[in-house]
Short mmCIF file of C-alpha atoms (C1' of nucleotides) in Angstrom, two decimals:
data_model
loop_
_atom_site.label_atom_id
_atom_site.label_comp_id
_atom_site.label_asym_id
_atom_site.label_seq_id
_atom_site.Cartn_x
_atom_site.Cartn_y
_atom_site.Cartn_z
CA UNK A 1 -27.07 41.27 66.82
CA UNK A 2 -23.67 42.82 67.44
CA UNK A 3 -22.98 43.08 63.73
CA UNK A 4 -26.38 44.36 62.65
CA UNK A 5 -27.06 47.45 64.60
CA UNK A 6 -28.82 49.62 62.04
CA UNK A 7 -32.47 48.68 61.81
CA UNK A 8 -35.34 50.05 59.75
CA UNK A 9 -39.05 49.45 59.41
CA UNK A 10 -38.68 48.83 55.68
CA UNK A 11 -35.78 47.31 53.78
CA UNK A 12 -33.17 49.83 52.62
CA UNK A 13 -30.76 49.41 49.76
CA UNK A 14 -27.07 50.08 50.15
CA UNK A 15 -25.79 53.05 48.15
CA UNK A 16 -22.37 53.32 46.58
CA UNK A 17 -20.75 55.84 44.30
CA UNK A 18 -18.24 55.07 41.57
CA UNK A 19 -15.87 57.29 39.62
CA UNK A 20 -15.24 56.95 35.93
CA UNK A 21 -12.00 58.83 35.35
CA UNK A 22 -10.78 59.57 31.85
CA UNK A 23 -7.34 60.67 30.78
CA UNK A 24 -5.54 61.22 27.48
CA UNK A 25 -1.91 60.27 26.86
CA UNK A 26 -1.52 62.01 23.52
CA UNK A 27 -2.73 59.03 21.55
CA UNK A 28 -5.41 57.11 23.39
CA UNK A 29 -8.32 57.98 25.59
CA UNK A 30 -7.78 56.05 28.82
CA UNK A 31 -9.81 55.12 31.85
CA UNK A 32 -8.65 54.53 35.40
CA UNK A 33 -9.50 51.14 36.92
CA UNK A 34 -8.71 49.36 40.17
CA UNK A 35 -8.43 45.63 40.66
CA UNK A 36 -10.84 44.17 43.16
CA UNK A 37 -9.22 42.41 46.11
CA UNK A 38 -12.39 40.94 47.58
CA UNK A 39 -15.32 38.87 46.44
CA UNK A 40 -17.52 39.29 44.55
CA UNK A 41 -15.68 39.71 41.27
CA UNK A 42 -12.35 39.30 43.04
CA UNK A 43 -9.49 39.97 40.62
CA UNK A 44 -11.74 41.77 38.15
CA UNK A 45 -11.13 45.38 37.29
CA UNK A 46 -13.68 47.99 38.32
CA UNK A 47 -14.15 51.71 38.71
CA UNK A 48 -12.91 53.16 41.99
CA UNK A 49 -15.79 53.68 44.38
CA UNK A 50 -17.53 52.38 47.46
CA UNK A 51 -20.25 52.79 50.00
CA UNK A 52 -21.58 56.24 50.71
CA UNK A 53 -21.41 57.18 54.38
CA UNK A 54 -24.59 58.18 56.11
CA UNK A 55 -23.52 61.78 56.61
CA UNK A 56 -21.87 62.55 53.28
CA UNK A 57 -23.37 63.25 49.88
CA UNK A 58 -22.86 60.69 47.15
CA UNK A 59 -20.53 63.14 45.45
CA UNK A 60 -18.39 63.57 48.55
CA UNK A 61 -18.34 59.80 48.96
CA UNK A 62 -17.17 59.39 45.39
CA UNK A 63 -14.32 61.83 45.93
CA UNK A 64 -13.34 60.19 49.20
CA UNK A 65 -13.24 56.72 47.70
CA UNK A 66 -11.36 58.00 44.68
CA UNK A 67 -8.66 59.39 46.90
CA UNK A 68 -8.50 56.28 49.07
CA UNK A 69 -8.23 53.91 46.13
CA UNK A 70 -6.16 55.86 43.63
CA UNK A 71 -4.62 58.83 45.43
CA UNK A 72 -6.41 61.26 43.11
CA UNK A 73 -7.50 64.46 44.82
CA UNK A 74 -9.14 67.77 43.95
CA UNK A 75 -10.90 66.36 40.94
CA UNK A 76 -14.06 67.95 39.65
CA UNK A 77 -16.62 65.20 39.20
CA UNK A 78 -19.97 65.28 37.49
CA UNK A 79 -22.90 62.94 38.01
CA UNK A 80 -23.48 60.53 35.17
CA UNK A 81 -26.30 58.18 36.14
CA UNK A 82 -27.73 56.14 38.99
CA UNK A 83 -27.82 52.37 38.47
CA UNK A 84 -30.54 50.60 40.37
CA UNK A 85 -31.36 47.23 38.86
CA UNK A 86 -32.35 44.98 41.80
CA UNK A 87 -29.75 42.27 41.16
CA UNK A 88 -26.71 44.20 40.08
CA UNK A 89 -24.76 43.16 43.17
CA UNK A 90 -24.95 39.55 44.39
CA UNK A 91 -24.41 40.50 48.06
CA UNK A 92 -27.36 42.75 48.67
CA UNK A 93 -29.45 45.37 46.97
CA UNK A 94 -27.03 48.09 45.92
CA UNK A 95 -27.78 51.32 44.10
CA UNK A 96 -24.78 53.00 42.57
CA UNK A 97 -24.45 56.62 41.58
CA UNK A 98 -21.76 56.97 38.93
CA UNK A 99 -19.64 60.08 38.51
CA UNK A 100 -17.38 61.05 35.69
CA UNK A 101 -14.23 63.17 35.59
CA UNK A 102 -11.55 64.26 33.14
CA UNK A 103 -8.01 64.60 34.41
CA UNK A 104 -4.55 65.35 33.08
CA UNK A 105 -3.07 61.90 32.98
CA UNK A 106 0.50 63.18 33.16
CA UNK A 107 -0.23 65.00 36.43
CA UNK A 108 -1.39 61.72 37.97
CA UNK A 109 0.88 58.97 36.75
CA UNK A 110 3.53 59.30 39.43
CA UNK A 111 3.22 58.59 43.12
CA UNK A 112 -0.01 56.75 43.75
CA UNK A 113 -1.19 55.21 46.97
CA UNK A 114 -2.74 52.51 44.91
CA UNK A 115 -0.45 50.08 43.17
CA UNK A 116 -3.50 48.28 41.85
CA UNK A 117 -4.91 51.33 40.05
CA UNK A 118 -4.09 51.40 36.35
CA UNK A 119 -4.93 53.32 33.21
CA UNK A 120 -6.41 51.30 30.35
CA UNK A 121 -7.08 52.49 26.81
CA UNK A 122 -10.85 52.61 26.44
CA UNK A 123 -10.49 50.55 23.27
CA UNK A 124 -8.90 47.77 25.26
CA UNK A 125 -10.38 47.45 28.73
CA UNK A 126 -10.40 44.07 30.51
CA UNK A 127 -13.57 42.36 31.74
CA UNK A 128 -15.17 44.61 34.31
CA UNK A 129 -16.96 43.77 37.55
CA UNK A 130 -20.70 44.20 38.13
CA UNK A 131 -22.41 46.29 35.45
CA UNK A 132 -19.38 48.49 34.99
CA UNK A 133 -19.20 47.76 31.28
CA UNK A 134 -22.58 49.36 30.87
CA UNK A 135 -21.37 52.32 32.91
CA UNK A 136 -18.37 52.70 30.64
CA UNK A 137 -20.57 52.67 27.55
CA UNK A 138 -22.82 55.31 29.09
CA UNK A 139 -19.83 57.40 30.09
CA UNK A 140 -18.33 57.29 26.62
CA UNK A 141 -21.64 58.29 25.09
CA UNK A 142 -21.87 61.16 27.56
CA UNK A 143 -18.35 62.28 26.75
CA UNK A 144 -19.13 62.30 23.05
CA UNK A 145 -21.99 64.65 23.72
CA UNK A 146 -20.15 66.81 26.20
CA UNK A 147 -17.34 67.47 23.77
CA UNK A 148 -19.70 69.57 21.70
CA UNK A 149 -20.38 72.02 24.49
CA UNK A 150 -17.32 71.98 26.61
CA UNK A 151 -13.64 72.21 25.71
CA UNK A 152 -12.78 68.85 27.19
CA UNK A 153 -9.20 69.47 26.16
CA UNK A 154 -8.98 71.99 28.94
CA UNK A 155 -9.16 69.15 31.46
CA UNK A 156 -7.51 66.37 29.49
CA UNK A 157 -4.51 67.98 27.83
CA UNK A 158 -1.44 69.42 29.51
CA UNK A 159 -1.43 73.18 29.89
CA UNK A 160 0.47 73.62 26.64
CA UNK A 161 -0.33 71.45 23.64
CA UNK A 162 -0.08 71.36 19.88
CA UNK A 163 -2.97 71.59 17.46
CA UNK A 164 -2.26 68.03 16.39
CA UNK A 165 -2.67 66.80 19.96
CA UNK A 166 -5.96 68.60 20.32
CA UNK A 167 -7.18 67.07 17.08
CA UNK A 168 -6.04 63.60 18.09
CA UNK A 169 -8.01 63.97 21.32
CA UNK A 170 -11.18 64.93 19.47
CA UNK A 171 -10.70 62.08 17.05
CA UNK A 172 -10.13 59.59 19.88
CA UNK A 173 -13.32 60.64 21.66
CA UNK A 174 -15.54 60.92 18.61
CA UNK A 175 -14.03 58.02 16.71
CA UNK A 176 -13.75 59.98 13.46
CA UNK A 177 -11.00 61.83 11.63
CA UNK A 178 -10.94 65.43 10.57
CA UNK A 179 -9.29 67.50 7.92
CA UNK A 180 -6.25 69.02 9.59
CA UNK A 181 -6.75 72.47 8.06
CA UNK A 182 -10.45 72.77 8.75
CA UNK A 183 -10.01 71.55 12.30
CA UNK A 184 -7.41 74.19 13.07
CA UNK A 185 -9.49 76.90 11.43
CA UNK A 186 -12.57 75.98 13.42
CA UNK A 187 -10.71 75.85 16.70
CA UNK A 188 -8.93 79.13 16.18
CA UNK A 189 -12.17 80.76 15.11
CA UNK A 190 -13.72 79.99 18.47
CA UNK A 191 -11.14 82.25 20.01
CA UNK A 192 -10.64 79.87 22.89
CA UNK A 193 -7.02 79.04 22.16
CA UNK A 194 -4.05 81.28 22.82
CA UNK A 195 -1.16 80.68 20.42
CA UNK A 196 2.10 80.73 22.32
CA UNK A 197 5.47 81.78 21.02
CA UNK A 198 6.90 78.44 22.01
CA UNK A 199 7.43 75.41 19.85
CA UNK A 200 8.14 71.76 20.57
CA UNK A 201 9.39 68.69 18.76
CA UNK A 202 6.51 66.30 19.03
CA UNK A 203 7.60 64.50 15.87
CA UNK A 204 11.11 64.06 14.50
CA UNK A 205 10.19 65.99 11.39
CA UNK A 206 9.30 69.50 12.33
CA UNK A 207 8.62 71.60 15.40
CA UNK A 208 5.02 72.59 16.17
CA UNK A 209 3.45 75.64 17.76
CA UNK A 210 2.09 75.36 21.26
CA UNK A 211 -1.28 76.63 22.39
CA UNK A 212 -3.04 76.99 25.69
CA UNK A 213 -6.71 77.46 26.52
CA UNK A 214 -8.16 80.90 27.09
CA UNK A 215 -10.21 80.25 30.22
CA UNK A 216 -11.84 83.69 30.17
CA UNK A 217 -13.16 83.29 26.64
CA UNK A 218 -14.28 79.77 27.42
CA UNK A 219 -16.36 80.93 30.36
CA UNK A 220 -17.92 83.67 28.27
CA UNK A 221 -18.90 81.16 25.62
CA UNK A 222 -20.26 78.76 28.19
CA UNK A 223 -22.46 81.48 29.68
CA UNK A 224 -23.98 82.26 26.30
CA UNK A 225 -24.25 78.63 25.34
CA UNK A 226 -22.31 77.45 22.35
CA UNK A 227 -21.95 74.38 20.27
CA UNK A 228 -19.17 72.91 18.24
CA UNK A 229 -20.34 71.08 15.17
CA UNK A 230 -18.37 68.10 13.88
CA UNK B 1 -38.39 45.46 67.62
CA UNK B 2 -41.59 44.54 65.84
CA UNK B 3 -41.45 47.71 63.72
CA UNK B 4 -37.75 47.58 62.85
CA UNK B 5 -37.15 44.26 61.27
CA UNK B 6 -34.62 45.15 58.60
CA UNK B 7 -31.15 45.36 60.08
CA UNK B 8 -27.75 46.07 58.56
CA UNK B 9 -24.18 46.22 59.71
CA UNK B 10 -23.82 49.77 58.39
CA UNK B 11 -26.41 52.52 58.19
CA UNK B 12 -28.35 52.56 54.92
CA UNK B 13 -30.12 55.54 53.40
CA UNK B 14 -33.69 55.33 52.19
CA UNK B 15 -34.11 55.68 48.44
CA UNK B 16 -37.04 57.31 46.71
CA UNK B 17 -37.79 58.18 43.13
CA UNK B 18 -39.73 61.22 41.95
CA UNK B 19 -41.30 62.05 38.61
CA UNK B 20 -41.14 65.45 37.00
CA UNK B 21 -43.89 65.38 34.42
CA UNK B 22 -44.21 68.14 31.84
CA UNK B 23 -47.18 68.93 29.64
CA UNK B 24 -48.14 71.66 27.20
CA UNK B 25 -51.63 73.12 26.91
CA UNK B 26 -51.07 75.10 23.75
CA UNK B 27 -49.83 78.16 25.62
CA UNK B 28 -47.89 77.25 28.73
CA UNK B 29 -45.45 74.58 29.68
CA UNK B 30 -46.92 72.88 32.74
CA UNK B 31 -45.73 70.53 35.42
CA UNK B 32 -47.70 67.94 37.36
CA UNK B 33 -47.65 68.26 41.16
CA UNK B 34 -49.36 66.49 44.05
CA UNK B 35 -50.22 67.99 47.39
CA UNK B 36 -48.61 66.30 50.38
CA UNK B 37 -51.05 64.87 52.89
CA UNK B 38 -48.48 63.97 55.54
CA UNK B 39 -45.67 65.64 57.40
CA UNK B 40 -43.08 66.75 56.65
CA UNK B 41 -44.08 69.57 54.31
CA UNK B 42 -47.76 68.68 54.77
CA UNK B 43 -49.89 70.77 52.44
CA UNK B 44 -46.96 71.68 50.22
CA UNK B 45 -46.89 70.65 46.60
CA UNK B 46 -44.32 68.14 45.42
CA UNK B 47 -43.47 65.86 42.55
CA UNK B 48 -45.20 62.51 42.60
CA UNK B 49 -42.87 59.83 43.92
CA UNK B 50 -42.04 57.65 46.86
CA UNK B 51 -39.92 54.92 48.33
CA UNK B 52 -38.34 52.40 46.01
CA UNK B 53 -39.19 48.81 46.91
CA UNK B 54 -36.38 46.43 47.58
CA UNK B 55 -37.07 44.31 44.51
CA UNK B 56 -37.82 46.98 41.93
CA UNK B 57 -35.55 49.34 40.05
CA UNK B 58 -35.75 53.03 40.82
CA UNK B 59 -37.32 53.52 37.41
CA UNK B 60 -40.01 50.94 38.05
CA UNK B 61 -40.63 52.51 41.42
CA UNK B 62 -41.04 55.91 39.84
CA UNK B 63 -43.59 54.55 37.39
CA UNK B 64 -45.49 52.72 40.12
CA UNK B 65 -45.69 55.77 42.36
CA UNK B 66 -46.68 57.93 39.43
CA UNK B 67 -49.60 55.68 38.69
CA UNK B 68 -50.64 55.44 42.33
CA UNK B 69 -50.57 59.17 42.88
CA UNK B 70 -51.76 60.57 39.59
CA UNK B 71 -53.26 57.73 37.57
CA UNK B 72 -50.70 58.25 34.80
CA UNK B 73 -49.61 55.02 33.12
CA UNK B 74 -47.41 53.87 30.26
CA UNK B 75 -45.23 56.94 30.42
CA UNK B 76 -41.68 56.83 29.15
CA UNK B 77 -39.46 58.29 31.84
CA UNK B 78 -35.84 59.28 31.68
CA UNK B 79 -33.43 59.66 34.56
CA UNK B 80 -32.55 63.24 35.40
CA UNK B 81 -30.33 63.24 38.49
CA UNK B 82 -29.82 61.67 41.89
CA UNK B 83 -30.10 64.01 44.86
CA UNK B 84 -28.10 62.93 47.86
CA UNK B 85 -27.41 65.84 50.20
CA UNK B 86 -27.40 64.34 53.71
CA UNK B 87 -30.10 66.61 55.18
CA UNK B 88 -32.56 66.93 52.35
CA UNK B 89 -35.26 65.07 54.27
CA UNK B 90 -35.81 65.83 57.99
CA UNK B 91 -37.01 62.30 58.79
CA UNK B 92 -34.02 60.26 57.80
CA UNK B 93 -31.28 60.11 55.21
CA UNK B 94 -33.05 59.94 51.86
CA UNK B 95 -31.50 59.76 48.43
CA UNK B 96 -33.87 60.58 45.61
CA UNK B 97 -33.51 59.64 41.98
CA UNK B 98 -35.49 62.06 39.85
CA UNK B 99 -37.06 61.10 36.52
CA UNK B 100 -38.50 63.30 33.86
CA UNK B 101 -41.24 62.70 31.32
CA UNK B 102 -43.14 64.57 28.65
CA UNK B 103 -46.81 63.75 28.18
CA UNK B 104 -49.75 64.92 26.14
CA UNK B 105 -51.62 66.94 28.70
CA UNK B 106 -54.94 66.57 26.91
CA UNK B 107 -54.71 62.77 27.08
CA UNK B 108 -54.38 63.00 30.86
CA UNK B 109 -56.68 65.74 32.07
CA UNK B 110 -59.79 63.63 32.48
CA UNK B 111 -60.37 60.79 34.90
CA UNK B 112 -57.61 60.80 37.48
CA UNK B 113 -57.38 58.71 40.60
CA UNK B 114 -55.76 61.61 42.27
CA UNK B 115 -57.92 64.62 43.03
CA UNK B 116 -54.90 66.27 44.60
CA UNK B 117 -52.75 66.08 41.48
CA UNK B 118 -52.74 69.28 39.47
CA UNK B 119 -50.98 70.89 36.54
CA UNK B 120 -49.19 74.16 37.22
CA UNK B 121 -47.61 76.50 34.67
CA UNK B 122 -43.87 76.28 35.21
CA UNK B 123 -43.81 80.06 35.38
CA UNK B 124 -46.12 79.98 38.35
CA UNK B 125 -45.49 77.01 40.60
CA UNK B 126 -46.28 77.20 44.31
CA UNK B 127 -43.71 76.62 47.05
CA UNK B 128 -42.43 73.09 46.72
CA UNK B 129 -41.52 70.52 49.36
CA UNK B 130 -37.95 69.35 50.10
CA UNK B 131 -35.46 70.37 47.43
CA UNK B 132 -38.01 70.01 44.66
CA UNK B 133 -37.47 73.56 43.48
CA UNK B 134 -33.89 72.69 42.67
CA UNK B 135 -35.14 69.60 40.85
CA UNK B 136 -37.50 71.72 38.79
CA UNK B 137 -34.71 74.09 37.82
CA UNK B 138 -32.53 71.16 36.82
CA UNK B 139 -35.37 69.61 34.84
CA UNK B 140 -36.07 72.82 32.95
CA UNK B 141 -32.41 73.20 32.11
CA UNK B 142 -32.35 69.61 30.90
CA UNK B 143 -35.44 70.17 28.78
CA UNK B 144 -33.87 73.22 27.18
CA UNK B 145 -30.94 71.11 26.13
CA UNK B 146 -32.98 68.12 25.07
CA UNK B 147 -35.09 70.20 22.72
CA UNK B 148 -32.07 70.61 20.48
CA UNK B 149 -31.69 66.89 19.89
CA UNK B 150 -35.12 65.48 20.25
CA UNK B 151 -38.44 66.57 18.82
CA UNK B 152 -40.05 67.14 22.18
CA UNK B 153 -43.21 68.13 20.37
CA UNK B 154 -43.68 64.49 19.51
CA UNK B 155 -44.43 63.79 23.16
CA UNK B 156 -45.99 67.08 24.23
CA UNK B 157 -48.30 68.03 21.39
CA UNK B 158 -51.45 66.24 20.27
CA UNK B 159 -51.02 63.97 17.27
CA UNK B 160 -52.08 66.74 14.92
CA UNK B 161 -50.95 70.30 15.49
CA UNK B 162 -50.38 73.58 13.72
CA UNK B 163 -47.05 75.17 13.01
CA UNK B 164 -47.98 78.00 15.34
CA UNK B 165 -48.54 75.54 18.21
CA UNK B 166 -45.18 73.91 17.60
CA UNK B 167 -43.52 77.30 17.61
CA UNK B 168 -45.29 78.37 20.80
CA UNK B 169 -44.04 75.20 22.47
CA UNK B 170 -40.45 75.90 21.49
CA UNK B 171 -40.77 79.46 22.64
CA UNK B 172 -42.25 78.41 25.97
CA UNK B 173 -39.43 75.98 26.65
CA UNK B 174 -36.57 78.16 25.45
CA UNK B 175 -38.00 81.45 26.66
CA UNK B 176 -37.31 83.24 23.39
CA UNK B 177 -39.33 84.17 20.33
CA UNK B 178 -38.69 83.24 16.73
CA UNK B 179 -39.45 84.61 13.35
CA UNK B 180 -42.55 82.81 12.17
CA UNK B 181 -41.28 82.24 8.63
CA UNK B 182 -37.81 81.09 9.54
CA UNK B 183 -39.15 78.74 12.18
CA UNK B 184 -41.48 77.04 9.73
CA UNK B 185 -38.74 76.79 7.12
CA UNK B 186 -36.31 75.22 9.54
CA UNK B 187 -38.83 72.70 10.82
CA UNK B 188 -39.99 71.67 7.37
CA UNK B 189 -36.38 71.37 6.22
CA UNK B 190 -35.73 68.72 8.82
CA UNK B 191 -38.25 66.57 7.04
CA UNK B 192 -39.67 65.39 10.34
CA UNK B 193 -43.12 66.87 9.87
CA UNK B 194 -45.81 65.49 7.61
CA UNK B 195 -48.16 68.19 6.33
CA UNK B 196 -51.73 66.92 6.44
CA UNK B 197 -54.55 67.86 4.14
CA UNK B 198 -56.62 68.92 7.13
CA UNK B 199 -57.07 72.39 8.52
CA UNK B 200 -58.44 73.73 11.78
CA UNK B 201 -59.69 77.03 13.17
CA UNK B 202 -57.32 77.70 16.01
CA UNK B 203 -57.97 81.44 15.72
CA UNK B 204 -61.14 83.20 14.62
CA UNK B 205 -59.30 84.74 11.69
CA UNK B 206 -58.09 82.01 9.48
CA UNK B 207 -57.77 78.25 9.35
CA UNK B 208 -54.34 76.69 9.72
CA UNK B 209 -52.73 73.59 8.27
CA UNK B 210 -52.23 70.59 10.47
CA UNK B 211 -49.06 68.58 10.72
CA UNK B 212 -48.00 65.38 12.39
CA UNK B 213 -44.59 63.99 13.22
CA UNK B 214 -42.83 61.58 10.91
CA UNK B 215 -41.62 59.01 13.41
CA UNK B 216 -39.58 57.10 10.83
CA UNK B 217 -37.58 60.14 9.77
CA UNK B 218 -37.12 61.15 13.37
CA UNK B 219 -35.61 57.81 14.27
CA UNK B 220 -33.29 58.00 11.28
CA UNK B 221 -32.11 61.42 12.37
CA UNK B 222 -31.65 60.30 15.94
CA UNK B 223 -29.49 57.39 14.82
CA UNK B 224 -27.19 59.69 12.86
CA UNK B 225 -27.21 62.34 15.56
CA UNK B 226 -28.59 65.73 14.68
CA UNK B 227 -28.91 69.11 16.23
CA UNK B 228 -31.37 71.90 15.87
CA UNK B 229 -29.83 75.33 16.19
CA UNK B 230 -31.86 78.16 17.68
"C1'" DT C 1 16.92 65.32 -2.63
"C1'" DC C 2 13.28 63.03 -0.71
"C1'" DA C 3 9.80 61.90 2.67
"C1'" DA C 4 7.04 63.36 6.43
"C1'" DA C 5 4.93 66.79 9.27
"C1'" DA C 6 3.23 71.49 9.87
"C1'" DG C 7 1.56 76.05 8.45
"C1'" DT C 8 -1.61 78.51 5.61
"C1'" DG C 9 -5.56 80.19 1.88
"C1'" DT C 10 -9.35 79.81 -1.69
"C1'" DT C 11 -13.64 78.43 -3.53
"C1'" DC C 12 -18.09 76.67 -3.33
"C1'" DT C 13 -22.17 75.64 -1.21
"C1'" DC C 14 -25.58 75.61 2.08
"C1'" DC C 15 -28.04 77.29 5.85
"C1'" DC C 16 -29.38 80.86 8.80
"C1'" DT C 17 -31.13 85.61 9.12
"C1'" DA C 18 -33.65 89.55 8.13
"C1'" DC C 19 -37.29 91.13 5.91
"C1'" DA C 20 -42.16 91.97 2.73
"C1'" DC C 21 -45.97 90.69 0.23
"C1'" DC C 22 -50.26 88.28 -0.58
"C1'" DC C 23 -54.45 85.73 0.82
"C1'" DA C 24 -58.49 84.48 3.67
"C1'" DT C 25 -61.79 85.71 6.92
"C1'" DG C 26 -64.93 88.14 10.36
"C1'" DG C 27 -66.36 92.27 12.05
"C1'" DC D 1 -62.73 97.61 3.79
"C1'" DC D 2 -59.82 96.85 7.38
"C1'" DA D 3 -57.55 94.32 10.98
"C1'" DT D 4 -55.73 89.99 12.14
"C1'" DG D 5 -53.56 85.78 11.37
"C1'" DG D 6 -51.54 82.51 8.09
"C1'" DG D 7 -48.80 81.15 3.99
"C1'" DT D 8 -44.77 81.85 1.20
"C1'" DG D 9 -40.19 83.97 -1.27
"C1'" DT D 10 -35.71 86.59 -1.66
"C1'" DA D 11 -31.20 88.63 -0.90
"C1'" DG D 12 -27.02 88.71 1.89
"C1'" DG D 13 -23.66 86.95 4.97
"C1'" DG D 14 -21.08 83.51 7.48
"C1'" DA D 15 -19.39 79.09 8.43
"C1'" DG D 16 -18.22 74.47 7.12
"C1'" DA D 17 -16.29 71.20 3.59
"C1'" DA D 18 -13.25 70.08 -0.04
"C1'" DC D 19 -8.93 70.77 -1.58
"C1'" DA D 20 -3.15 72.11 -2.72
"C1'" DC D 21 0.96 74.41 -2.12
"C1'" DT D 22 4.96 75.73 0.60
"C1'" DT D 23 8.33 75.21 4.35
"C1'" DT D 24 11.17 72.77 7.53
"C1'" DT D 25 13.98 69.17 8.79
"C1'" DG D 26 16.37 64.46 9.25
"C1'" DA D 27 17.77 60.66 6.82
#
DNA sequence: TCAAAAGTGTTCTCCCTACACCCATGG
DNA sequence: CCATGGGTGTAGGGAGAACACTTTTGA
């Protein structure tokens, strides 16, 4: 009995929380995965996550596990979905609450606790453990919707970026391509971007203007509710 | 030990699922509540729901409890959010997965198992048990968003309805009022309504045309992704 | 001087908005 | 005949979509 001290009148499921972390490297949308060191699914890649402690919320648990497994801290996470199929974990009944976050990949790359955490392009993820492939599909669908209401670039791009980079991000998430001129016009019309006086050489051909997000305007728009059509 | 047979190495939370059921009576958006017969929160109103069994999904559990407590069956439910604050239930650690559904109130009114289940206008709900008031706020926010992508009238209105009833529903959910003529134009433009040759006397003044939803067109639109602006 | 990337403007169309008139009916 | 509710049409403005020219630079 030493190893089974927590007893209940009715059977209780275990509860875990997982984090689906997206980043953007200028070309591809990427997702952060960790390689499992234990059975089941040993050696498979999976989202960082783990068991929720009895005195922490699922969200706090997700953040704690994220830090433990990848070193990522101070990330704003958002609940995606709870997965509760009875046989999704071979060990015991496990219900998982999945969270999603967008981070600046370049702020994260260096100095990780976790050598076995890696970014994968979403177009080219390995086989995932458990039902994590379903989670990824759900997360990508969610992101596609969210992009219409929320300037996801604010979280995914570096502080300063070119119009081309912003467009590439939108195209990577939505899986479409836009007219360069109309895209810029639409974005500038929203009044959420601040053109900077700086330029950079992102291509060998010509320097490009840099922009940053106007957080004040964005919050105003969010209050009133807005939608970007694409 | 007789009453605590289920033992685990680590503490496990209990998991419940609750159903937030909306209906529309032609004037008000309403929500289905049951009165609690047991402590805690005895006598308070709450969403139908209860403990998830160890071999059923949270969704199946929600449907089972919904039927047991209100008699409602064959309802399509959609996951809203998982609530996991450590102290949300005074008895023990409980995580609740909330589901949401839209039903035709007039198909439900009669013949319930549950005498203590009642519809309340969302504008005038009593004090709710646990954190159910937060759930209701979240559900209403979700419904306001959903209405832009999904013809919620399809689930909430009777099969045949007048344009005025559809408009009243939209106004009740969004909390705004529309120009009668522009609303009708916009709705008819979407090509999701089938005008019927029937009329009814919904007011003593004049008869009104009836419409029904065109499920085929709706599914086409949903595939392609559409959005109603208001 | 040519190729590739970036910056910018015009036209057309469609949809949304605001708004007004007519018809049917019961009192 | 008048008040109420329902059905329909029009004019104007704004935003998106399609589309082309110019500039800058390295090779």
